[in-house]
PDB file of C-alpha atoms in Angstrom:
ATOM      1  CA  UNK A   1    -138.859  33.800  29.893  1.00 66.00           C
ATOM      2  CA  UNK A   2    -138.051  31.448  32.827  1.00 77.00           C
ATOM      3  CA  UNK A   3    -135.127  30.265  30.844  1.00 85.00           C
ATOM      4  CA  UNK A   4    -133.818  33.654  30.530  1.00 86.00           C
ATOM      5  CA  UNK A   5    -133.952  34.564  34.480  1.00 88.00           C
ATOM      6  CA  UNK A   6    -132.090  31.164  35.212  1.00 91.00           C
ATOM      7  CA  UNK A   7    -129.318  31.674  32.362  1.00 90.00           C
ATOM      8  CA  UNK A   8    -128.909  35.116  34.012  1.00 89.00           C
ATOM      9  CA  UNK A   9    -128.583  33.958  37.206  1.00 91.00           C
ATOM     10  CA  UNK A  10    -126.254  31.222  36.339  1.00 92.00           C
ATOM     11  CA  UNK A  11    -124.363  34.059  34.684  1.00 91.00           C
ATOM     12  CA  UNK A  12    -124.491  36.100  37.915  1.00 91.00           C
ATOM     13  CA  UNK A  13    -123.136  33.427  40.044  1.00 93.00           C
ATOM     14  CA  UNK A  14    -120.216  32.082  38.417  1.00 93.00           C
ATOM     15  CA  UNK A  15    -118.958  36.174  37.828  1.00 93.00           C
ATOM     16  CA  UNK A  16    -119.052  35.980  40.945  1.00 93.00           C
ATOM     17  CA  UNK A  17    -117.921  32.766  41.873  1.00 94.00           C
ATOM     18  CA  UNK A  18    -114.947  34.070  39.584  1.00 94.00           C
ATOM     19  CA  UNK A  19    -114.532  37.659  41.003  1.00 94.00           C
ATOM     20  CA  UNK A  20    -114.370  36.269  45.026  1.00 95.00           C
ATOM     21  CA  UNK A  21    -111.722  33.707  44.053  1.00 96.00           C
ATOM     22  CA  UNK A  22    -109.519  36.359  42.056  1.00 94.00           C
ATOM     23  CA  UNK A  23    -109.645  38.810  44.879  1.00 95.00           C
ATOM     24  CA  UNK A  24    -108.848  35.659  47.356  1.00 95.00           C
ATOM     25  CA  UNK A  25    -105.807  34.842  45.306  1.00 95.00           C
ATOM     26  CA  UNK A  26    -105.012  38.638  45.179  1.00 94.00           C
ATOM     27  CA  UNK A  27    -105.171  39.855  48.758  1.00 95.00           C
ATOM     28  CA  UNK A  28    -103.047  36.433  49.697  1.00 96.00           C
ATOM     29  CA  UNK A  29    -100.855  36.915  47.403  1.00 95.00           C
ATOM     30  CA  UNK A  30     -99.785  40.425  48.663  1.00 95.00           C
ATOM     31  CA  UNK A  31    -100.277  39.595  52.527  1.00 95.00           C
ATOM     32  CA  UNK A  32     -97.870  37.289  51.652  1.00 96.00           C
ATOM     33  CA  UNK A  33     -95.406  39.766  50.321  1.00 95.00           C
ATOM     34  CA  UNK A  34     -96.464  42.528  53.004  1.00 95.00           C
ATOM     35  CA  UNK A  35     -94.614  39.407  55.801  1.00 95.00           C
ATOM     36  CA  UNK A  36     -91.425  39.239  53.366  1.00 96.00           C
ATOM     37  CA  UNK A  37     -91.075  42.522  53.494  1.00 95.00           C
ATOM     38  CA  UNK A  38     -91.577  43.380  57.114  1.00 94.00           C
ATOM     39  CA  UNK A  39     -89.691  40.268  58.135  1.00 95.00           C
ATOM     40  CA  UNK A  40     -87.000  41.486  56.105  1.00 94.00           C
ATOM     41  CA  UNK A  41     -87.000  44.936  57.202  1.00 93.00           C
ATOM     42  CA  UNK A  42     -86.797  43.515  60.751  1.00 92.00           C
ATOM     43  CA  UNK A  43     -83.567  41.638  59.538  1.00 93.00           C
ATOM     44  CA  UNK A  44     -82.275  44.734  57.990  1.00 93.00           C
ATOM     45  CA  UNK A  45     -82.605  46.615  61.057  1.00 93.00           C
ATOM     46  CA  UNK A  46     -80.970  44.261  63.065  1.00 92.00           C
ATOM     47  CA  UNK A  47     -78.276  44.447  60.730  1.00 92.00           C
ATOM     48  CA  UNK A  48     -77.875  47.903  60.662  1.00 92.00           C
ATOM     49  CA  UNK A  49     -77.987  48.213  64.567  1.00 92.00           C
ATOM     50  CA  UNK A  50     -75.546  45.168  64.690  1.00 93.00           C
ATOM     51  CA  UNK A  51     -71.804  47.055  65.203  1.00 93.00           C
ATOM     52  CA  UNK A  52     -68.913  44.398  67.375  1.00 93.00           C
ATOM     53  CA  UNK A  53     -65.913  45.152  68.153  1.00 93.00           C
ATOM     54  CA  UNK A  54     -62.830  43.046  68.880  1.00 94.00           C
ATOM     55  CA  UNK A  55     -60.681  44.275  71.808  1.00 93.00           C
ATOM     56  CA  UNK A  56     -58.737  41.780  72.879  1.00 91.00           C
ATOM     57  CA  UNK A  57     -54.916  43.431  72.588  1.00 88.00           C
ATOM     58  CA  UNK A  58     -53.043  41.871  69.808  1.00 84.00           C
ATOM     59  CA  UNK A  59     -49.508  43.320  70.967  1.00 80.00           C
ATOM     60  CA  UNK A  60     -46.590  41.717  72.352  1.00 76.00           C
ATOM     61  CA  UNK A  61     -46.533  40.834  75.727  1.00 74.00           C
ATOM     62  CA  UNK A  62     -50.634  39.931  76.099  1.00 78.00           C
ATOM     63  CA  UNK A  63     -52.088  36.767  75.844  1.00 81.00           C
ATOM     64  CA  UNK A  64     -54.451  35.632  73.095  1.00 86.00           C
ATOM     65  CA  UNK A  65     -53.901  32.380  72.277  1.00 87.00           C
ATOM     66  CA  UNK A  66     -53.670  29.082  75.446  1.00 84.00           C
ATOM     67  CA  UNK A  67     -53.888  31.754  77.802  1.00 82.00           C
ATOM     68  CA  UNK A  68     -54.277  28.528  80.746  1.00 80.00           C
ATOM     69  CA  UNK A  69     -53.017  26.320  78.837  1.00 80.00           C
ATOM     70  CA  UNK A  70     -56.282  24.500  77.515  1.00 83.00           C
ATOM     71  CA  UNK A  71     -55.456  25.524  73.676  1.00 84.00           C
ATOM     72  CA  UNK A  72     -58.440  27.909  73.801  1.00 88.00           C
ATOM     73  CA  UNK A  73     -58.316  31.027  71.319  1.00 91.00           C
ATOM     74  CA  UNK A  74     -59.379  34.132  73.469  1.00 91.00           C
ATOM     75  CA  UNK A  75     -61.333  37.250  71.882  1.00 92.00           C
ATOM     76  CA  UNK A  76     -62.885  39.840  73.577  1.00 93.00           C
ATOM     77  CA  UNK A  77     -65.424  41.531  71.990  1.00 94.00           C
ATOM     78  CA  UNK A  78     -67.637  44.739  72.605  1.00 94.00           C
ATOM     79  CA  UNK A  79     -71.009  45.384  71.628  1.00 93.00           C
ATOM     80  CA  UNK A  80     -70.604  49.086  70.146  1.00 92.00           C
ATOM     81  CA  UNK A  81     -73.761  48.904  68.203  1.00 91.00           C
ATOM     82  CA  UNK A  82     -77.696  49.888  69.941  1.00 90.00           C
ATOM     83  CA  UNK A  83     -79.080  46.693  70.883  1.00 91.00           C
ATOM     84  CA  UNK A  84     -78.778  43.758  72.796  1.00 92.00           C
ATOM     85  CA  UNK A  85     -77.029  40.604  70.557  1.00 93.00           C
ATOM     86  CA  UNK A  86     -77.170  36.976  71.776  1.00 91.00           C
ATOM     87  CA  UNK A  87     -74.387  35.994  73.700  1.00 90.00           C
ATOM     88  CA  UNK A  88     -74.777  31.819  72.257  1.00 89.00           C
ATOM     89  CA  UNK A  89     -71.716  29.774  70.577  1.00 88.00           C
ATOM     90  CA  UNK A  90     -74.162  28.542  67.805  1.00 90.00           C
ATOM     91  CA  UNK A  91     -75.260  32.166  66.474  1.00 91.00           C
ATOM     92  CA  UNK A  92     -72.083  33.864  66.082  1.00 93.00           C
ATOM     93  CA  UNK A  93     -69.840  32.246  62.970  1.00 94.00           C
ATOM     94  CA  UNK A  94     -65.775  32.042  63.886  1.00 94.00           C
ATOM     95  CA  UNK A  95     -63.455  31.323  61.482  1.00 94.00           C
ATOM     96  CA  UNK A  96     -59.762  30.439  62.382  1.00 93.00           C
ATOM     97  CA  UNK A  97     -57.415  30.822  59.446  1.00 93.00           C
ATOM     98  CA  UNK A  98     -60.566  30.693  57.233  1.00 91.00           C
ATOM     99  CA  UNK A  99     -61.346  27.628  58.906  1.00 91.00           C
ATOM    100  CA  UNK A 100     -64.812  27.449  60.116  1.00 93.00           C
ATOM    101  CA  UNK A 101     -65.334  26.392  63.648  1.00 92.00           C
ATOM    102  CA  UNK A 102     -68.367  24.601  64.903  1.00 92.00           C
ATOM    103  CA  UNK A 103     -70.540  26.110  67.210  1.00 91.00           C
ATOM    104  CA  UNK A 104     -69.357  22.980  69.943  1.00 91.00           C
ATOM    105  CA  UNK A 105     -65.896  24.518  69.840  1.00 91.00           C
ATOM    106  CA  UNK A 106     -67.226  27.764  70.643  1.00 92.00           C
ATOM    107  CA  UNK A 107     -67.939  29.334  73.973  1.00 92.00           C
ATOM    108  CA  UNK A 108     -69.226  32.783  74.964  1.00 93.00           C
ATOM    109  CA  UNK A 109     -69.536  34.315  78.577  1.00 92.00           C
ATOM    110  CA  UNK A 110     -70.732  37.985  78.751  1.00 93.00           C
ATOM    111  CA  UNK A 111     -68.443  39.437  81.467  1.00 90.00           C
ATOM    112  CA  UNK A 112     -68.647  41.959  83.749  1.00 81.00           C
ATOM    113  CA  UNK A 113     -71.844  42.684  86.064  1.00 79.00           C
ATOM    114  CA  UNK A 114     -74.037  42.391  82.788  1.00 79.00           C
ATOM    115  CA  UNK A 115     -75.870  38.887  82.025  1.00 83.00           C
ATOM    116  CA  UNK A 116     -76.963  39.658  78.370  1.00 90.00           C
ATOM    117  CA  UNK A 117     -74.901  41.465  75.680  1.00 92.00           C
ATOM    118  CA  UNK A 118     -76.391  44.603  75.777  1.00 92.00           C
ATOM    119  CA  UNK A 119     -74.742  47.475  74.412  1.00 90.00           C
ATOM    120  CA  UNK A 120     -71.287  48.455  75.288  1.00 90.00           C
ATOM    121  CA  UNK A 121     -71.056  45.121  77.415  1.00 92.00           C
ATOM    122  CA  UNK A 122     -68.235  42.842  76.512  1.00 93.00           C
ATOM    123  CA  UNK A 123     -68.404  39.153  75.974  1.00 94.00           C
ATOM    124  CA  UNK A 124     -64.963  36.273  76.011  1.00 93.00           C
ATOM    125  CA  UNK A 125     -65.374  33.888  73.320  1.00 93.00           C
ATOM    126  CA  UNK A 126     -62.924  30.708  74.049  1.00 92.00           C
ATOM    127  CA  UNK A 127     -62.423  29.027  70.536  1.00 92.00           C
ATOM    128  CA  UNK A 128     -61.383  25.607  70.920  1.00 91.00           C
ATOM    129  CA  UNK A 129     -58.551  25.427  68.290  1.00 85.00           C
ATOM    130  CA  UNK A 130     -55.830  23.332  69.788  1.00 82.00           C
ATOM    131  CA  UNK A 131     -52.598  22.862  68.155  1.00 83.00           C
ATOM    132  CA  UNK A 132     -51.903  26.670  66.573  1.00 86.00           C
ATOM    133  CA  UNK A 133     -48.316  26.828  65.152  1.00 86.00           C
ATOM    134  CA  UNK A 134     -46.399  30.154  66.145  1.00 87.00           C
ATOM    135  CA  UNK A 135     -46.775  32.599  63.385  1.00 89.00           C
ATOM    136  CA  UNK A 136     -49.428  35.278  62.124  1.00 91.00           C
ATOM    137  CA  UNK A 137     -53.117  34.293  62.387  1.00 92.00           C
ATOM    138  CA  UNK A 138     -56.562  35.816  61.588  1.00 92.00           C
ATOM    139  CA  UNK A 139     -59.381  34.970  63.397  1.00 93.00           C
ATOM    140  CA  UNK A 140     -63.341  36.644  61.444  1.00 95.00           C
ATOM    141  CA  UNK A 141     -65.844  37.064  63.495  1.00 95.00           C
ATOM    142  CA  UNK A 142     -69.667  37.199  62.055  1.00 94.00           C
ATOM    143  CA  UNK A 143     -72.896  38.420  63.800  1.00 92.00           C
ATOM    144  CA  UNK A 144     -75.932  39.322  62.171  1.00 90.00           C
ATOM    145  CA  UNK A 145     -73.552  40.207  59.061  1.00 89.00           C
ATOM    146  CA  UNK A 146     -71.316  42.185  60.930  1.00 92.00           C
ATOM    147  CA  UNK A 147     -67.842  41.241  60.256  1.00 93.00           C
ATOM    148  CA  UNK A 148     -64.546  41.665  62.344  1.00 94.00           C
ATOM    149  CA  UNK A 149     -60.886  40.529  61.527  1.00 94.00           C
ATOM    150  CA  UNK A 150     -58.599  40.225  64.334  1.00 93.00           C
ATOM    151  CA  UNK A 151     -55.256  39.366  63.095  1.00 93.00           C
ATOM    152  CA  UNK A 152     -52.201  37.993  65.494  1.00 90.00           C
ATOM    153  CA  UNK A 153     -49.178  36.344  66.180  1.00 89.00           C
ATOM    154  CA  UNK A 154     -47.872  33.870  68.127  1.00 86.00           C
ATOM    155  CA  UNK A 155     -44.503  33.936  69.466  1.00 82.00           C
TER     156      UNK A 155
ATOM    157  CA  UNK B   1    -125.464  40.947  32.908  1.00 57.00           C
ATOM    158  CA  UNK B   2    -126.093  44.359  34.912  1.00 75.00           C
ATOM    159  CA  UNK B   3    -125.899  43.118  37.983  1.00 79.00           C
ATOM    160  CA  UNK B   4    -123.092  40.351  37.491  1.00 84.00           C
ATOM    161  CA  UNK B   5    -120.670  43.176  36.328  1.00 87.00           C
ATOM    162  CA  UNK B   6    -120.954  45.812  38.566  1.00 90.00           C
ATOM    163  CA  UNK B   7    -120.991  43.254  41.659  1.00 90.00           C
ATOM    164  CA  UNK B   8    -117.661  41.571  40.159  1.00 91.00           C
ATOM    165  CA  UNK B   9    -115.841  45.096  39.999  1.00 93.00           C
ATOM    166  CA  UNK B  10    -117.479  45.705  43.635  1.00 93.00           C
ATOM    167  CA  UNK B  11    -115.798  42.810  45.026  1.00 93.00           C
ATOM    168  CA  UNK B  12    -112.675  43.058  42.974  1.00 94.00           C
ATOM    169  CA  UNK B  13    -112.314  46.785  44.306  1.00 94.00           C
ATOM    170  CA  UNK B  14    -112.850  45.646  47.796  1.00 95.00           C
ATOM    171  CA  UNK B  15    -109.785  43.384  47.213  1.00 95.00           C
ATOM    172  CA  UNK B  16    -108.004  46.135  45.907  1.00 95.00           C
ATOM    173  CA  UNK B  17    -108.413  48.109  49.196  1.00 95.00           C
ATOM    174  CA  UNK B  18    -107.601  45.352  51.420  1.00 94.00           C
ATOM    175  CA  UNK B  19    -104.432  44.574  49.464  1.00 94.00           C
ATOM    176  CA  UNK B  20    -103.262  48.286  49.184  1.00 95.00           C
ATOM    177  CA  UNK B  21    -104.049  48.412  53.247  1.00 94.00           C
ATOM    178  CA  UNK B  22    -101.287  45.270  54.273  1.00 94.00           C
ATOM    179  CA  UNK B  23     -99.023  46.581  51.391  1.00 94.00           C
ATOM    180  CA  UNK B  24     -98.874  49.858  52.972  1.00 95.00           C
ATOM    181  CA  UNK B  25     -98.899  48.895  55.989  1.00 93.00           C
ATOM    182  CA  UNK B  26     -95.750  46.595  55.927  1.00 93.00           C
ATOM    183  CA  UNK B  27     -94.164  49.284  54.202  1.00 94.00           C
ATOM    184  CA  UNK B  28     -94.531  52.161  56.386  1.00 95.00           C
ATOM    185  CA  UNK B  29     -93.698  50.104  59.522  1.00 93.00           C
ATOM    186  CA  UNK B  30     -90.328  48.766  57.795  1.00 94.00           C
ATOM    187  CA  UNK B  31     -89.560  52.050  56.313  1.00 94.00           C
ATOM    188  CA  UNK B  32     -89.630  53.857  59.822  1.00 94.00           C
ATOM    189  CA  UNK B  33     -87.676  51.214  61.244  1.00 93.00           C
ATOM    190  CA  UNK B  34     -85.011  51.375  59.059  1.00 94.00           C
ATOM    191  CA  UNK B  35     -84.799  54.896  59.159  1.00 95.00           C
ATOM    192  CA  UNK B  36     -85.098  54.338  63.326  1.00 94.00           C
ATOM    193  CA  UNK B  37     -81.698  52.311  62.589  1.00 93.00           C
ATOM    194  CA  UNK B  38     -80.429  54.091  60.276  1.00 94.00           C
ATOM    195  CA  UNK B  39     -80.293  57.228  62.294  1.00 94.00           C
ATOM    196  CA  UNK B  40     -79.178  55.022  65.590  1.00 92.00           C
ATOM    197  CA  UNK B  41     -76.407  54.039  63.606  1.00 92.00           C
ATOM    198  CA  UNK B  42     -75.220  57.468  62.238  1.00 93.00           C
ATOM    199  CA  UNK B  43     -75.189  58.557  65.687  1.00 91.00           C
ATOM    200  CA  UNK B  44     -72.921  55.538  67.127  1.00 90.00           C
ATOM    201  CA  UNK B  45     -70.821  56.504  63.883  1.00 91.00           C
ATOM    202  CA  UNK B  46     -70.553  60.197  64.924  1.00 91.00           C
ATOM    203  CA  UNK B  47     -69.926  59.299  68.367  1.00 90.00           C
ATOM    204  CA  UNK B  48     -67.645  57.230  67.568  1.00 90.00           C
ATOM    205  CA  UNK B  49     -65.491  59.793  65.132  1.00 92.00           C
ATOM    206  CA  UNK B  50     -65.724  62.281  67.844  1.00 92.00           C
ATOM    207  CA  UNK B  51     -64.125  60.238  70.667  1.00 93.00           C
ATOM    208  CA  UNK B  52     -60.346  59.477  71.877  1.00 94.00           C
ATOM    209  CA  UNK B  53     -58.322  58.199  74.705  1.00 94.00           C
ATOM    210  CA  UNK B  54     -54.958  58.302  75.476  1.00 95.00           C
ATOM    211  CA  UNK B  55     -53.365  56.409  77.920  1.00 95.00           C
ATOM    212  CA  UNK B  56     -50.622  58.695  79.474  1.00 94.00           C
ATOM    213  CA  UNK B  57     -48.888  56.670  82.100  1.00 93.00           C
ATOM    214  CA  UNK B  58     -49.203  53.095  82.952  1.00 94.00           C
ATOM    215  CA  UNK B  59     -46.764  52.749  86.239  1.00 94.00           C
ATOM    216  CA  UNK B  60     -46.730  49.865  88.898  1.00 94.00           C
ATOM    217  CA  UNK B  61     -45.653  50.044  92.279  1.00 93.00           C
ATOM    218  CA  UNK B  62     -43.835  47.111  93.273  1.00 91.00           C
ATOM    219  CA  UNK B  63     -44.293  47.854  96.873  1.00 92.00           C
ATOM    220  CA  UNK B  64     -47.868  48.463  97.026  1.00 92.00           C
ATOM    221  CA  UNK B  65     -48.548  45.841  94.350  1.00 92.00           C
ATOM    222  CA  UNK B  66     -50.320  48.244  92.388  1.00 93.00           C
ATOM    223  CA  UNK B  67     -51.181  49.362  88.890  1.00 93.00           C
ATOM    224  CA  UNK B  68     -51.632  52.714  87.981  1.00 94.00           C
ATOM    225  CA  UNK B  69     -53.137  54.201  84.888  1.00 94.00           C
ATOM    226  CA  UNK B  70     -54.084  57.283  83.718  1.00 95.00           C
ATOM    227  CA  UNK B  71     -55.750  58.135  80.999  1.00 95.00           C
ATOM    228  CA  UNK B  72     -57.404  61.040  79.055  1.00 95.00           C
ATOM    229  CA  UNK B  73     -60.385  61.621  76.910  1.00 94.00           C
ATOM    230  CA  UNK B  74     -59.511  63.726  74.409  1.00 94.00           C
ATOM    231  CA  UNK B  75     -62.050  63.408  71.950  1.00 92.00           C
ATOM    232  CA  UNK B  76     -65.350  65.698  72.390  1.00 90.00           C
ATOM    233  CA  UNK B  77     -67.906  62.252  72.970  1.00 89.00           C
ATOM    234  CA  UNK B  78     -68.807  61.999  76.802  1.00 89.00           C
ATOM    235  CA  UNK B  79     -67.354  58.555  78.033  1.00 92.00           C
ATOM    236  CA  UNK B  80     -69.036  56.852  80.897  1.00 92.00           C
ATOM    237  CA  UNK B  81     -66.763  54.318  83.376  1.00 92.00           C
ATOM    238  CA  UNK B  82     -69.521  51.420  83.240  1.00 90.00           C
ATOM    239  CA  UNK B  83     -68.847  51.552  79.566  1.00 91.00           C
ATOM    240  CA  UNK B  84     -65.440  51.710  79.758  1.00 93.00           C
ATOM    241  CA  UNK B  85     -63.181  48.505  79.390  1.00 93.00           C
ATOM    242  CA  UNK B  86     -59.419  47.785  80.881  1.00 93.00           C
ATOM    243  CA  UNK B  87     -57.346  45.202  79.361  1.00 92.00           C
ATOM    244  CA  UNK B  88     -53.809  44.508  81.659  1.00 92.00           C
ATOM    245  CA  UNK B  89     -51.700  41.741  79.364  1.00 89.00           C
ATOM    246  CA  UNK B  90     -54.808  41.281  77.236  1.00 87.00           C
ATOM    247  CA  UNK B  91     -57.356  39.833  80.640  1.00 89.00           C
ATOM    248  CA  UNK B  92     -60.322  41.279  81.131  1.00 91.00           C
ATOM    249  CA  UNK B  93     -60.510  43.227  84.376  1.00 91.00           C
ATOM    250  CA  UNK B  94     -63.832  43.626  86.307  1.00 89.00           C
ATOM    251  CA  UNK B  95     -65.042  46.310  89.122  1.00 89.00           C
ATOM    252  CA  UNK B  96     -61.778  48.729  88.598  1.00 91.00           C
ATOM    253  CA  UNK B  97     -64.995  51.080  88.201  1.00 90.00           C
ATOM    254  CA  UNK B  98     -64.741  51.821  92.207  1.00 89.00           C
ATOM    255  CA  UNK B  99     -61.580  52.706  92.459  1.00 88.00           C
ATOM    256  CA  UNK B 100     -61.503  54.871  89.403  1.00 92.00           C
ATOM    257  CA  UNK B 101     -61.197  58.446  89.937  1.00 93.00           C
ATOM    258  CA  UNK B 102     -61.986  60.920  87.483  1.00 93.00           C
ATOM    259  CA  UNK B 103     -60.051  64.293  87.673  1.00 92.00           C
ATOM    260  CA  UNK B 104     -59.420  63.371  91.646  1.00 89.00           C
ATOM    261  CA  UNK B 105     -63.397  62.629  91.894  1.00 90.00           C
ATOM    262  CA  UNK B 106     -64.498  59.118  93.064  1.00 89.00           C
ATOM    263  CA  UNK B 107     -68.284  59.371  92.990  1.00 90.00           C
ATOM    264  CA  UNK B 108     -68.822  60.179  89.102  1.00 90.00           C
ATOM    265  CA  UNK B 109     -68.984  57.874  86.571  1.00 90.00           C
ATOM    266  CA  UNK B 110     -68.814  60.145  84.097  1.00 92.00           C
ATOM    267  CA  UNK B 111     -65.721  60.604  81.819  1.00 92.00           C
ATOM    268  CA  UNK B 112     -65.758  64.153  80.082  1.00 92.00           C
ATOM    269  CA  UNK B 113     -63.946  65.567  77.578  1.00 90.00           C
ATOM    270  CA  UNK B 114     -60.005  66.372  78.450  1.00 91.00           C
ATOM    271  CA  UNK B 115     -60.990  64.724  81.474  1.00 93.00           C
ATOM    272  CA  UNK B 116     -57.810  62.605  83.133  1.00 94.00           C
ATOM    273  CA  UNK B 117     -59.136  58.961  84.410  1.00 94.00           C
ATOM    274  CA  UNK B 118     -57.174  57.268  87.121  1.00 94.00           C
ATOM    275  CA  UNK B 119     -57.657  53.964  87.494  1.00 93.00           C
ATOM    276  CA  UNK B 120     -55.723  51.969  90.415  1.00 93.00           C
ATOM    277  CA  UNK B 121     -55.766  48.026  90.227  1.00 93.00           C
ATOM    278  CA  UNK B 122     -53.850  45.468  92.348  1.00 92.00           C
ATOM    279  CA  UNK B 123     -51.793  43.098  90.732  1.00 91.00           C
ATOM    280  CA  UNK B 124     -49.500  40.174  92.179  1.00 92.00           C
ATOM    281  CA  UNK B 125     -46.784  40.983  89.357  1.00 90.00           C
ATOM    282  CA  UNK B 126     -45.663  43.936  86.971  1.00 91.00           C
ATOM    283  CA  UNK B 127     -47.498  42.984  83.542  1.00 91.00           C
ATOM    284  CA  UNK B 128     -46.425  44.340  80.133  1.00 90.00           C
ATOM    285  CA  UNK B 129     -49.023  46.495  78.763  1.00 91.00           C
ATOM    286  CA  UNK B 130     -52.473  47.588  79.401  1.00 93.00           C
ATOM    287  CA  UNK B 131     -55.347  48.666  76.959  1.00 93.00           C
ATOM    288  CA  UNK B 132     -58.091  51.300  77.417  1.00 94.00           C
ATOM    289  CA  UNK B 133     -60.962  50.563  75.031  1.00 94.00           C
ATOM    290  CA  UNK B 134     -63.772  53.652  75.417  1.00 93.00           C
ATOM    291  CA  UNK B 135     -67.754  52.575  74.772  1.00 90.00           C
ATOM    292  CA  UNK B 136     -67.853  53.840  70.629  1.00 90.00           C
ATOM    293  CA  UNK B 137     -64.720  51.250  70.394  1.00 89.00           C
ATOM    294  CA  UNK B 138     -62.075  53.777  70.200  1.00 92.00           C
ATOM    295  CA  UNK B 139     -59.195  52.329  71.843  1.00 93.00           C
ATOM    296  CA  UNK B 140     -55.458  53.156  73.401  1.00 94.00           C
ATOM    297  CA  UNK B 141     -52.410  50.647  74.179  1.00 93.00           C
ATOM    298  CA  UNK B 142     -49.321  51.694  76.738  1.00 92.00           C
ATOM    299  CA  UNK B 143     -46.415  49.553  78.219  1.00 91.00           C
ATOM    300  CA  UNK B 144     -46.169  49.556  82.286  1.00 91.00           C
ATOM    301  CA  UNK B 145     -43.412  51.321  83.374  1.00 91.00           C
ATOM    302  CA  UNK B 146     -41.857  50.222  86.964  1.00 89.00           C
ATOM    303  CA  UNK B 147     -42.720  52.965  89.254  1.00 80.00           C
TER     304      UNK B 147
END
């Protein structure tokens, strides 16, 4: 009889040795995919919130390109979306003539009376990109997936 | 055997409820923030569609060494001056905010609809064009005329 009670309990204990780690590897399993998907609905958001616009004036007559002479691209760009952005060379992508500038060539300065980017506020970003032949040009800028072209020409 | 099955499917169930609880969760929270952005966005959108300006006269005064601009709102979107940007030959001009006047009024910084904006800036030299660009992004260009 003894032998019975012990087989039963041996029984007992690995089902549930068996059942504990199953739900262990369950619940894990989906915390880890409740993260990804709130860490990617943060990323969405930002996305969707993200809206820049470039204002520098294009026509003839204003100054985009070695403004002072240092061979320093000028765009102006407005935050038109509903949050703040960050206002740092390294986490906004420029490309000059689909060439892709590193972030050491490129400078931002929020203007104005505003110290972050919030909304509305407008921010110069000097791209160091000396030696630009007259001609048409395109300079993309990307933020948080947001995209803007800003095509002109110099004389 | 009794015991050993029901207490697995006890335990398993428990897991279950956990799970479902983080899974819905995370769900619900990202849902209503995307839907929080989504709406945000529509709006800015809207806004944006709505809005206009239209720079009627750009004129300098070589005497006074002055700019002066006007401009009118003629979309239905209510424009503010701090969100308001002036471009003169493509720089950036700061703090023409306080010497703005909207329809002859110097105190508001709002910029209503069919509203005329007059902005007054002193400048060493006539430049070529200006640019009003409105807070949704909307934008206008003019030459300067010699007054």
């Amino acid at each position: 009889m003894a032998s019975v009670s012990i087989s039963h309990m041996i029984l007992f204990i690995a089902s549930m040795v068996i059942a504990a780690s199953v739900a262990g590897v369950f619940t894990s399993s989906v915390n880890d995919l409740s993260n990804a998907i709130a860490d990617q609905g943060l990323e969405v958001s930002d996305s969707v919130r993200t809206d820049v616009e470039v204002i520098s004036d294009n026509g003839t007559g204003a100054c985009v390109y070695n403004c002072s002479g240092n061979g320093n691209l000028t765009l102006l760009v407005k935050n038109t979306g509903t949050q703040q952005l960050p206002a740092r060379g390294d986490l906004i992508d420029v490309l000059v003539n689909n060439q892709f500038q590193p972030p050491g060539d490129v400078s931002v300065t929020v203007l104005g009376d505003d110290d972050v980017w919030r909304s509305n506020a407008v921010v110069r970003i000097e791209i160091a990109e000396p030696g630009l032949g007259s001609g048409d040009h395109r300079a993309k800028v990307i933020l948080n997936g947001d995209e803007e072209v800003f095509e002109f020409r110099i004389p | 055997m009794g015991f050993s099955v029901s207490g697995s499917a006890a335990i398993i169930f428990a897991a279950l409820f956990i799970a479902f609880g983080m899974w819905y969760t995370a769900s619900a929270n990202t849902f209503e923030q995307l839907n929080d952005a989504k709406s945000d966005r529509t709006d800015a959108v809207r806004a944006a569609g709505s809005s206009g300006v239209d720079v009627t006269n750009a004129t300098y005064n070589a005497s006074t060494d002055e700019l002066t601009v006007t401009v009118e709102n003629t979309g239905a979107a209510q424009l503010t001056l701090d969100s308001t940007d002036l471009l003169v030959d493509g720089q950036y001009q700061t703090d023409w905010q306080d010497n703005a006047t909207v329809e002859g009024n110097a105190d508001t910084r709002l910029w209503l609809g069919s509203e005329v904006l007059t902005v007054t800036v002193s400048l060493p030299s006539q430049p070529d064009r200006v640019k009003v660009v409105a807070g949704t992004g909307v934008s206008d260009t003019a030459g300067v005329t010699a007054a």
